PDB file of C-alpha atoms in Angstrom:
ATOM      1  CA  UNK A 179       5.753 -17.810   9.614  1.00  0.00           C
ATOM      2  CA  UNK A 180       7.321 -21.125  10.974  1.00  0.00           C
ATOM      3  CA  UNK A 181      10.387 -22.452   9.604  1.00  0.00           C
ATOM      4  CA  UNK A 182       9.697 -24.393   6.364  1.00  0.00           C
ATOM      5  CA  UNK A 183      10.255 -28.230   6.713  1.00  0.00           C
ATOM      6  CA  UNK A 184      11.349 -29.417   3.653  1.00  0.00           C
ATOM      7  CA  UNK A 185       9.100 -31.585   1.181  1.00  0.00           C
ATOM      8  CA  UNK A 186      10.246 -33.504  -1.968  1.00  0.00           C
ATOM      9  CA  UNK A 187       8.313 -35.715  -4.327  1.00  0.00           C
ATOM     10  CA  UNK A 188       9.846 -37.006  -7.384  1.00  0.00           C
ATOM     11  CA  UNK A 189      12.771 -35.698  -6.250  1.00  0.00           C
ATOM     12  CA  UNK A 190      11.642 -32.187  -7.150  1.00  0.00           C
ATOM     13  CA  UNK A 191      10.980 -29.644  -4.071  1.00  0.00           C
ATOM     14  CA  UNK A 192       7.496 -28.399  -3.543  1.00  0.00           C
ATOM     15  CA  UNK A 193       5.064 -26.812  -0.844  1.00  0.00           C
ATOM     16  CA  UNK A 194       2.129 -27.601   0.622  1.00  0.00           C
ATOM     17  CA  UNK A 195      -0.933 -25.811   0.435  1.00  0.00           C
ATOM     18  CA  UNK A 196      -0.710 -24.850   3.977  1.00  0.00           C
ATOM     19  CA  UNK A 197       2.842 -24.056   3.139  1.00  0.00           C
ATOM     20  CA  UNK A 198       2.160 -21.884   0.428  1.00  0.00           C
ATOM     21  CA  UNK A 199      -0.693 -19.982   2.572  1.00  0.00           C
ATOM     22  CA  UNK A 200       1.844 -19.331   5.905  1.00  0.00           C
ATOM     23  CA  UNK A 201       4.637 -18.335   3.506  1.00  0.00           C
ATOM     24  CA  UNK A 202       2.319 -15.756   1.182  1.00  0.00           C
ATOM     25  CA  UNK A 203       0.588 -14.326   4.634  1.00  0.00           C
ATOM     26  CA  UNK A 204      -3.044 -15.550   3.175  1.00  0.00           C
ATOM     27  CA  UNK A 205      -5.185 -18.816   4.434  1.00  0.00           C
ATOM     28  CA  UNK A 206      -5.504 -21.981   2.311  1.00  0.00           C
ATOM     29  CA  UNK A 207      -8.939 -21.683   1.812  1.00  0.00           C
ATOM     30  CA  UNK A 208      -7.837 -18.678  -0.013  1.00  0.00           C
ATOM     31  CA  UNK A 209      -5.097 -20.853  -1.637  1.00  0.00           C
ATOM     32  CA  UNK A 210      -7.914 -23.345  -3.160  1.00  0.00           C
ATOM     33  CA  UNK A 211     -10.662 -20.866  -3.924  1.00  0.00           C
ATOM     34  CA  UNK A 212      -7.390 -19.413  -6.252  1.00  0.00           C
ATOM     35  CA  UNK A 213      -6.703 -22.300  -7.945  1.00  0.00           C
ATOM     36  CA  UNK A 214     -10.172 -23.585  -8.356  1.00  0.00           C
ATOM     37  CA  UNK A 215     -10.887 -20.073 -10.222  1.00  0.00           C
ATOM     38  CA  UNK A 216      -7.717 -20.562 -12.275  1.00  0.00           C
ATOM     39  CA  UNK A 217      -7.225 -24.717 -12.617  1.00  0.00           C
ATOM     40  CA  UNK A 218      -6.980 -24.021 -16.671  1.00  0.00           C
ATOM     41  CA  UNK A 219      -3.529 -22.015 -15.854  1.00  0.00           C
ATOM     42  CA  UNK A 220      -1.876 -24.712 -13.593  1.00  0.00           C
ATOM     43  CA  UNK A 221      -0.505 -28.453 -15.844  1.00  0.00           C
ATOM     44  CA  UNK A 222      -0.271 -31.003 -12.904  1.00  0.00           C
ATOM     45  CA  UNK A 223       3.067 -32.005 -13.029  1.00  0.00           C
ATOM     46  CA  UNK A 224       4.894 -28.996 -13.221  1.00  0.00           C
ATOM     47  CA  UNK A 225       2.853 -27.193 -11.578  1.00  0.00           C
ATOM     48  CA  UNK A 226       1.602 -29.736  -8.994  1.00  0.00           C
ATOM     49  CA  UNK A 227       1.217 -33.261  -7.585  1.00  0.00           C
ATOM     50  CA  UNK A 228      -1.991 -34.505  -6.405  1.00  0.00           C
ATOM     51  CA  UNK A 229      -1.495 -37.266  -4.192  1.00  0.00           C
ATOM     52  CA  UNK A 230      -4.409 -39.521  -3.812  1.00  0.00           C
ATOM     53  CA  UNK A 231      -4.807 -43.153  -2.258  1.00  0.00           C
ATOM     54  CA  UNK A 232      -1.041 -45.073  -1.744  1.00  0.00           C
ATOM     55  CA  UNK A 233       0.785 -41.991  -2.911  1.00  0.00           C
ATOM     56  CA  UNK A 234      -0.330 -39.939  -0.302  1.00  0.00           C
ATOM     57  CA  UNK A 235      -0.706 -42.392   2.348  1.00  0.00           C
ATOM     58  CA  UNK A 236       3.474 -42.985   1.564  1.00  0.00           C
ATOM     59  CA  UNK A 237       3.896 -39.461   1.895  1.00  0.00           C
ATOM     60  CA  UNK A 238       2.251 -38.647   5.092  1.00  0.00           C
ATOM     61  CA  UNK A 239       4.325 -41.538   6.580  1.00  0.00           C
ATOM     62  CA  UNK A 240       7.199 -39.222   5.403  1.00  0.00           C
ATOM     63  CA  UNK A 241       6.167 -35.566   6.525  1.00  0.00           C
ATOM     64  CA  UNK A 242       6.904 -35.318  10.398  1.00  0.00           C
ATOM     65  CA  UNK A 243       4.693 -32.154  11.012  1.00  0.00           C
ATOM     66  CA  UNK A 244       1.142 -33.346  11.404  1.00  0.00           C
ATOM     67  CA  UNK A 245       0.021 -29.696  10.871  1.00  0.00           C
ATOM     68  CA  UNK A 246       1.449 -30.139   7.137  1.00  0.00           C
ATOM     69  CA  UNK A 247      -1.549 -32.839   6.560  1.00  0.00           C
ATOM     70  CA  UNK A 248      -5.040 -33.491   7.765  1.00  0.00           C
ATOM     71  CA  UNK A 249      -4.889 -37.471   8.363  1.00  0.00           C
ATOM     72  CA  UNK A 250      -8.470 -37.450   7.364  1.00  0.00           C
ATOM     73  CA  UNK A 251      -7.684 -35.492   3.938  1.00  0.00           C
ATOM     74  CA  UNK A 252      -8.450 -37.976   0.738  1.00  0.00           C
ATOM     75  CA  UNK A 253      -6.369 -36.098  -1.292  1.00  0.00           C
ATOM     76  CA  UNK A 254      -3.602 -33.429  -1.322  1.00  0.00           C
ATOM     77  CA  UNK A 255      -1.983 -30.629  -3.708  1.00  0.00           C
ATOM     78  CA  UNK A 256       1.717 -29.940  -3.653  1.00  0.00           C
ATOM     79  CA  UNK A 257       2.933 -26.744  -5.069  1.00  0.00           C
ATOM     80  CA  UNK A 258       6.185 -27.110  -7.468  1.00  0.00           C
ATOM     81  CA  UNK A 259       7.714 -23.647  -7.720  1.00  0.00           C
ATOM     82  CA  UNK A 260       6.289 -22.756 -10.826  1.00  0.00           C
ATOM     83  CA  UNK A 261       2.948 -23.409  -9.286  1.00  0.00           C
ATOM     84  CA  UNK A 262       4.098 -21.061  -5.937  1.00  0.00           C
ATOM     85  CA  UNK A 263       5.538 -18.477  -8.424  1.00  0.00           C
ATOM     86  CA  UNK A 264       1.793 -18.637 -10.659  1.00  0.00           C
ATOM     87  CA  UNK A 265      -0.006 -18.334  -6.914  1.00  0.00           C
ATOM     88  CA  UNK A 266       2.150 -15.353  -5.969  1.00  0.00           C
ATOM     89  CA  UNK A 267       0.729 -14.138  -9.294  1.00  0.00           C
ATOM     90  CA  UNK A 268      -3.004 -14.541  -8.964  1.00  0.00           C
ATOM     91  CA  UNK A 269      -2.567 -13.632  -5.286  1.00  0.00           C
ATOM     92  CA  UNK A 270      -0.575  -9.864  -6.426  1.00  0.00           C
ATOM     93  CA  UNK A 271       0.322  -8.423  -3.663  1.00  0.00           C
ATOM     94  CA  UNK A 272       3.513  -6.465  -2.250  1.00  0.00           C
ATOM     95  CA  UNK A 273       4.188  -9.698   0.572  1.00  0.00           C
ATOM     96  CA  UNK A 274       3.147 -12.732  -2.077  1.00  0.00           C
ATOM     97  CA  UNK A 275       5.798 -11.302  -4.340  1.00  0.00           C
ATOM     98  CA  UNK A 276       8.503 -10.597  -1.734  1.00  0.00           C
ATOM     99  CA  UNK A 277       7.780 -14.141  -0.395  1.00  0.00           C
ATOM    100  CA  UNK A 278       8.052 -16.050  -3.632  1.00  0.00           C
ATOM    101  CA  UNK A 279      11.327 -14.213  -4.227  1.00  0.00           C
ATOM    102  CA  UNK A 280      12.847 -15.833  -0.845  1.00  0.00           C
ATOM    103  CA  UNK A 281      11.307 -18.932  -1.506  1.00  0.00           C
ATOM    104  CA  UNK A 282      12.931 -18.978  -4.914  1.00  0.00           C
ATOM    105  CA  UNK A 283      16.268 -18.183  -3.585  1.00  0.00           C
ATOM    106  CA  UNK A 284      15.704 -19.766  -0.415  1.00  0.00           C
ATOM    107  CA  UNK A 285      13.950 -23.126  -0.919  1.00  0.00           C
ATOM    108  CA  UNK A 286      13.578 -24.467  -4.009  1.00  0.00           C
ATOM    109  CA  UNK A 287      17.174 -23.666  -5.238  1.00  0.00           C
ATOM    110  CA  UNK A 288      19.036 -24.646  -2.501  1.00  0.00           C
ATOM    111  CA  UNK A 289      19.247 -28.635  -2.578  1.00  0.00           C
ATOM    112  CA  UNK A 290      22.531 -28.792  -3.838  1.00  0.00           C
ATOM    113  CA  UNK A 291      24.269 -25.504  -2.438  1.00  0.00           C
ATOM    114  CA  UNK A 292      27.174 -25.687   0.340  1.00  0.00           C
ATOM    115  CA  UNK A 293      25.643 -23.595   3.621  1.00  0.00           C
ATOM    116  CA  UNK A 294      28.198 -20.644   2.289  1.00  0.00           C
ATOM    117  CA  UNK A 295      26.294 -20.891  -0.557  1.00  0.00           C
ATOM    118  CA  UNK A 296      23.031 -21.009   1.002  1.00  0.00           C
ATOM    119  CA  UNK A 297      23.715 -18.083   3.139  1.00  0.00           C
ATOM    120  CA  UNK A 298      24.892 -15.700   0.348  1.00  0.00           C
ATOM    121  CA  UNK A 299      21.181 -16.632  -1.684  1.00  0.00           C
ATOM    122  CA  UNK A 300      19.447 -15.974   1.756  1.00  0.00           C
ATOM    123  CA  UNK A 301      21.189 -12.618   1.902  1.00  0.00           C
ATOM    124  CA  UNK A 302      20.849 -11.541  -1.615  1.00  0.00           C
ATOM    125  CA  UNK A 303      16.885 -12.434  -1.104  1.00  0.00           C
ATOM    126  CA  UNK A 304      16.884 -10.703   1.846  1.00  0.00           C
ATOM    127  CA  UNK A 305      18.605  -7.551  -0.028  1.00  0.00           C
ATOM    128  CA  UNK A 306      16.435  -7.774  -2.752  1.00  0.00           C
ATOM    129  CA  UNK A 307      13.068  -7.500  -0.604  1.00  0.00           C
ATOM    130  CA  UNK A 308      14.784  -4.700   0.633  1.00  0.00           C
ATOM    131  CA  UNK A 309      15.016  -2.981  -2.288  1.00  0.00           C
ATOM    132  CA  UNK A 310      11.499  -3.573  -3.500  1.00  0.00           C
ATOM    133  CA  UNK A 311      10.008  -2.472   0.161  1.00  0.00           C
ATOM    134  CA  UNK A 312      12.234   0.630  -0.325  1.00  0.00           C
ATOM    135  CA  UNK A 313      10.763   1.238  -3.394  1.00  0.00           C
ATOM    136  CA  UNK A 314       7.273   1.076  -2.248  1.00  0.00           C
ATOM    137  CA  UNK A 315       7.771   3.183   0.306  1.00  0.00           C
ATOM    138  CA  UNK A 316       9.068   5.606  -2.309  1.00  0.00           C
ATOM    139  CA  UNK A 317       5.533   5.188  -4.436  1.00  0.00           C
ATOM    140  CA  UNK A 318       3.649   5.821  -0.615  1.00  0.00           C
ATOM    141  CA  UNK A 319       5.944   9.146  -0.392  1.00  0.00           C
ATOM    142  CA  UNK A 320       4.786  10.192  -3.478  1.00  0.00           C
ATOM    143  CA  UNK A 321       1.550   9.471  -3.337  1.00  0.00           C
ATOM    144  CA  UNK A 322       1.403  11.161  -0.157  1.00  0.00           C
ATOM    145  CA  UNK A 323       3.451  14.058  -1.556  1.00  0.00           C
ATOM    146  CA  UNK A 324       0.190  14.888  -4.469  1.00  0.00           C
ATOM    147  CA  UNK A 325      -2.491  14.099  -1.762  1.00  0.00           C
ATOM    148  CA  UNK A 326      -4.708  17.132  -0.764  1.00  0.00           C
ATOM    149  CA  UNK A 327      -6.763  18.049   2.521  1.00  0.00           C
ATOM    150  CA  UNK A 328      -9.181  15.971   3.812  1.00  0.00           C
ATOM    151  CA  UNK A 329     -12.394  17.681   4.074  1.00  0.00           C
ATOM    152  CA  UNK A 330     -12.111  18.577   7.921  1.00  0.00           C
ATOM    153  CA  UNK A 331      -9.003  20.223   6.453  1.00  0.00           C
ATOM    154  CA  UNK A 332     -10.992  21.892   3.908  1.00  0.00           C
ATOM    155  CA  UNK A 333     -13.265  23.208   6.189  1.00  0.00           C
ATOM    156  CA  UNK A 334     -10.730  24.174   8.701  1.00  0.00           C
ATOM    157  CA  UNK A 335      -9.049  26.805   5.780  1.00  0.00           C
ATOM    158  CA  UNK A 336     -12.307  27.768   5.214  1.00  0.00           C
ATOM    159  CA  UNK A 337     -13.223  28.658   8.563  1.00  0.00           C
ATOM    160  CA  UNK A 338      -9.793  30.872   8.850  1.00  0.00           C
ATOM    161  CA  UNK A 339     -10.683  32.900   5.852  1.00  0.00           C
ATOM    162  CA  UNK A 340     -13.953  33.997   7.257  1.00  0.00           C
ATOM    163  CA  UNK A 341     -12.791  34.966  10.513  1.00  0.00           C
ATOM    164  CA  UNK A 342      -9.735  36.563   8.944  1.00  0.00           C
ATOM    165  CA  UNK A 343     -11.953  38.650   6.612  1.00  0.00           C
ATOM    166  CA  UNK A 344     -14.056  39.513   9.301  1.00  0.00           C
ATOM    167  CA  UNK A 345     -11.618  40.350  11.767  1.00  0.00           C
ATOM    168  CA  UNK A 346     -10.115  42.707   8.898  1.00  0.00           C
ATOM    169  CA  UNK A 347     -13.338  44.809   8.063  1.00  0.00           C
ATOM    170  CA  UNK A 348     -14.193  44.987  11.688  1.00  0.00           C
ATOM    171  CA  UNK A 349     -16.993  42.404  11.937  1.00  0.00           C
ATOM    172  CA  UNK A 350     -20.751  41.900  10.083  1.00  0.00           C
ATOM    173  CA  UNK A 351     -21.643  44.824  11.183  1.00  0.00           C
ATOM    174  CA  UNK A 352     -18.901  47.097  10.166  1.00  0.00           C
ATOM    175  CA  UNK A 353     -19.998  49.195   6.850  1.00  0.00           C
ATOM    176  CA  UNK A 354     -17.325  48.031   5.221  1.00  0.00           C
ATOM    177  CA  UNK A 355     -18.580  44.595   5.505  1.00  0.00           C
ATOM    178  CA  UNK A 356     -21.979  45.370   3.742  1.00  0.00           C
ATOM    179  CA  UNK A 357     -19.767  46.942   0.903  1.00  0.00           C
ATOM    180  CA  UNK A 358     -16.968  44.977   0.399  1.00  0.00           C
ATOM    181  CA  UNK A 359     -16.972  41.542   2.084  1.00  0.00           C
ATOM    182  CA  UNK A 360     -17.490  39.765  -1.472  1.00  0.00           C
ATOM    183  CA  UNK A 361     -14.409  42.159  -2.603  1.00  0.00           C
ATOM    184  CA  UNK A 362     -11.993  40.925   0.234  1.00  0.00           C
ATOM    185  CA  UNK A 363     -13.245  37.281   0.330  1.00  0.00           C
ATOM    186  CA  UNK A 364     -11.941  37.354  -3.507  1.00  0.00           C
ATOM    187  CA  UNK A 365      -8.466  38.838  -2.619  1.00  0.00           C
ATOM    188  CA  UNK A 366      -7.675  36.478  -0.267  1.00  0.00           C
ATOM    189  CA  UNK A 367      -8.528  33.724  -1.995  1.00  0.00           C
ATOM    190  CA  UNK A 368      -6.975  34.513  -5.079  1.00  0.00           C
ATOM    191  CA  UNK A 369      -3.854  35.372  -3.146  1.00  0.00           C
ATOM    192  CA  UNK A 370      -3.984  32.290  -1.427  1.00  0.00           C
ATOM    193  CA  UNK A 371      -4.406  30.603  -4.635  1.00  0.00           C
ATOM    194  CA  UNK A 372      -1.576  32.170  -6.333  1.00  0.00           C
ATOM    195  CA  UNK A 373       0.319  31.825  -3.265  1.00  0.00           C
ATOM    196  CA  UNK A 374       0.163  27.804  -3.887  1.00  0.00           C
ATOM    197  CA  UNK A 375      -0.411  27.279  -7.755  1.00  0.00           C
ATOM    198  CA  UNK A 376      -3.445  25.237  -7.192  1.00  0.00           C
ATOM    199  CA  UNK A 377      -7.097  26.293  -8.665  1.00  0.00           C
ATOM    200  CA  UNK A 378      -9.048  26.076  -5.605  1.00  0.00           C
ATOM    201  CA  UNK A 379      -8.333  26.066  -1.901  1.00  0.00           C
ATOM    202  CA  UNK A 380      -9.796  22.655  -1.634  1.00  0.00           C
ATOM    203  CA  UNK A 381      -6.876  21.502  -3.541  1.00  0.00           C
ATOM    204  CA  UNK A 382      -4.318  22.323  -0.810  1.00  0.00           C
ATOM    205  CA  UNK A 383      -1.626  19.395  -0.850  1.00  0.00           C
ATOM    206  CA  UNK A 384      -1.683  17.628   2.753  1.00  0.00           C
ATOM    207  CA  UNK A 385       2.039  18.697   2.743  1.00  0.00           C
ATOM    208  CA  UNK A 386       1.605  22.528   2.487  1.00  0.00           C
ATOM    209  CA  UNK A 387      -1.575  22.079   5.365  1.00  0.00           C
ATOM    210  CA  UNK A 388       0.477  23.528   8.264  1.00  0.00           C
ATOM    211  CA  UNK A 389       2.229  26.895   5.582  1.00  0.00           C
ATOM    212  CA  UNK A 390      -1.422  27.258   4.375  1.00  0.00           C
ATOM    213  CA  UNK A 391      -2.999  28.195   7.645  1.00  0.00           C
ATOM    214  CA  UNK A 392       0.184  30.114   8.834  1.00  0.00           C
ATOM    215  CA  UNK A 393      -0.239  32.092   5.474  1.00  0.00           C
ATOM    216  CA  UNK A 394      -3.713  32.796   6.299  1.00  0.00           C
ATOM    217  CA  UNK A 395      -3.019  33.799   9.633  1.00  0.00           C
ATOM    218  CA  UNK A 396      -0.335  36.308   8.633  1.00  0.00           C
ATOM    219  CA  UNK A 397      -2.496  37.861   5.487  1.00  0.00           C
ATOM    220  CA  UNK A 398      -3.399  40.890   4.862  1.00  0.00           C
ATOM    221  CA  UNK A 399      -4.842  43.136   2.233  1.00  0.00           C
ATOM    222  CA  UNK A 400      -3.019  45.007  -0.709  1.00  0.00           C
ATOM    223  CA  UNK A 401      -2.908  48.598   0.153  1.00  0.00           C
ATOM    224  CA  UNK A 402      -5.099  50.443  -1.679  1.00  0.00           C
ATOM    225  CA  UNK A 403      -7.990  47.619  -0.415  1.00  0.00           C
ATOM    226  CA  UNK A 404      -6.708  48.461   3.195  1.00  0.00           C
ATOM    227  CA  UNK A 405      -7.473  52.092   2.442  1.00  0.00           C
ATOM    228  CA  UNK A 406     -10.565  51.524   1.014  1.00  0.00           C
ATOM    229  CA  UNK A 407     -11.949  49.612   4.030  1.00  0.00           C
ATOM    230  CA  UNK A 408     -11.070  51.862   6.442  1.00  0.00           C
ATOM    231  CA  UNK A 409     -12.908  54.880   4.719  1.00  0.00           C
ATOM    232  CA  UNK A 410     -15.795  52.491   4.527  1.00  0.00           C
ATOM    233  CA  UNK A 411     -16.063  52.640   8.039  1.00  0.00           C
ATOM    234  CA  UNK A 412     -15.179  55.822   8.711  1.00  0.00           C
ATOM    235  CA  UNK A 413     -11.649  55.543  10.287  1.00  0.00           C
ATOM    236  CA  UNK A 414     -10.364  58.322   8.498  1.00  0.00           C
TER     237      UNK A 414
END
């Protein structure tokens, strides 16, 4: 974002819609498709100033970036702060509230501040965007801290039980296997189940992905199951 040039009419500080769009990280055609969905929320003049004919032909003698305004534009929409902080609204998102917060502290409240002043706002804006990002990243953590496998996961734990089970009974065509595969396949699930506290293996929290397949790979059979399979297929 470039460095906002300031912009007064009626002696009141406002924005322009191009402004508005560089500072909230959107496009003005996104600005205007806003406010033409939400015009019965906005009160021009508090909200806004639409310039039209001498008014804004004063005004663009006045602004000294030509970006700012199209000369060929027959009309134009500046943005008081209540209309930046009701755009920042409609907009809702993480940057569009982080940005009206500096622009609050940074632009429209700083006419009459000494640069010591000024500073101290900037920083406490600065401090408080801080705290919000920190706080979102908090609400990520946690939302990546209750999210389960993906399904290539899923399908990965499932292909470690099978070859576990089978390397256990001794392979498909190990008696055992005709006996008892359904019987194993249900103790190490339900071991692996208990193991987590979740219902089904599917359910495996992205966090516990790597201890889940370590678990699997160092499983093994209660006893008495360990016995059974082994006079099954005739190893004793």
């Amino acid at each position: 974002m470039r460095k906002l040039q300031v912009i007064e009419h009626n002696e009141t500080r406002v924005l322009t819609t191009q402004q508005l769009a560089e500072c909230y990280e959107t496009s003005a055609d996104n600005i205007k498709m806003n406010f033409k969905r939400n015009k019965n929320r906005f009160v021009e003049g508090r909200d806004y100033y639409l310039l039209k004919g001498q008014d804004l032909k004063e005004f663009k003698n006045l602004v000294t970036n030509s970006y700012l305004v199209d000369k060929r534009t027959p009309q134009l929409y500046l943005w008081t702060e209540r209309g930046a902080n009701r755009h920042s609204k409609i907009l809702d998102t993480d940057k569009a509230w982080q940005q009206f917060d500096v622009l609050e502290a940074t632009y429209f409240r700083v006419k009459n501040l000494t640069p010591l002043e000024m500073m101290k706002l900037h920083n406490e804006a600065i401090l408080e965007m801080g705290e919000k990002i920190e706080k979102a990243d908090k609400r990520i953590e946690k939302l990546e801290d209750t999210m389960t496998i993906a399904s290539a996961q899923q399908y990965t734990i499932n292909k470690m039980v099978r070859e576990k089970v089978l390397n256990i009974i001794g392979g498909k065509n190990a008696p055992a296997y005709k006996k008892i595969s359904s019987k194993v396949f249900s103790a190490i699930y339900r071991d692996y189940k208990n193991y987590f506290k979740i219902p089904s293996y599917r359910d495996t929290l992205k966090i516990n992905y790597e201890e889940a397949k370590k678990y699997l790979n160092e499983w093994q059979p209660e006893t008495n199951l360990k016995l059974e399979i082994k006079q099954l297929n005739g190893e004793e």
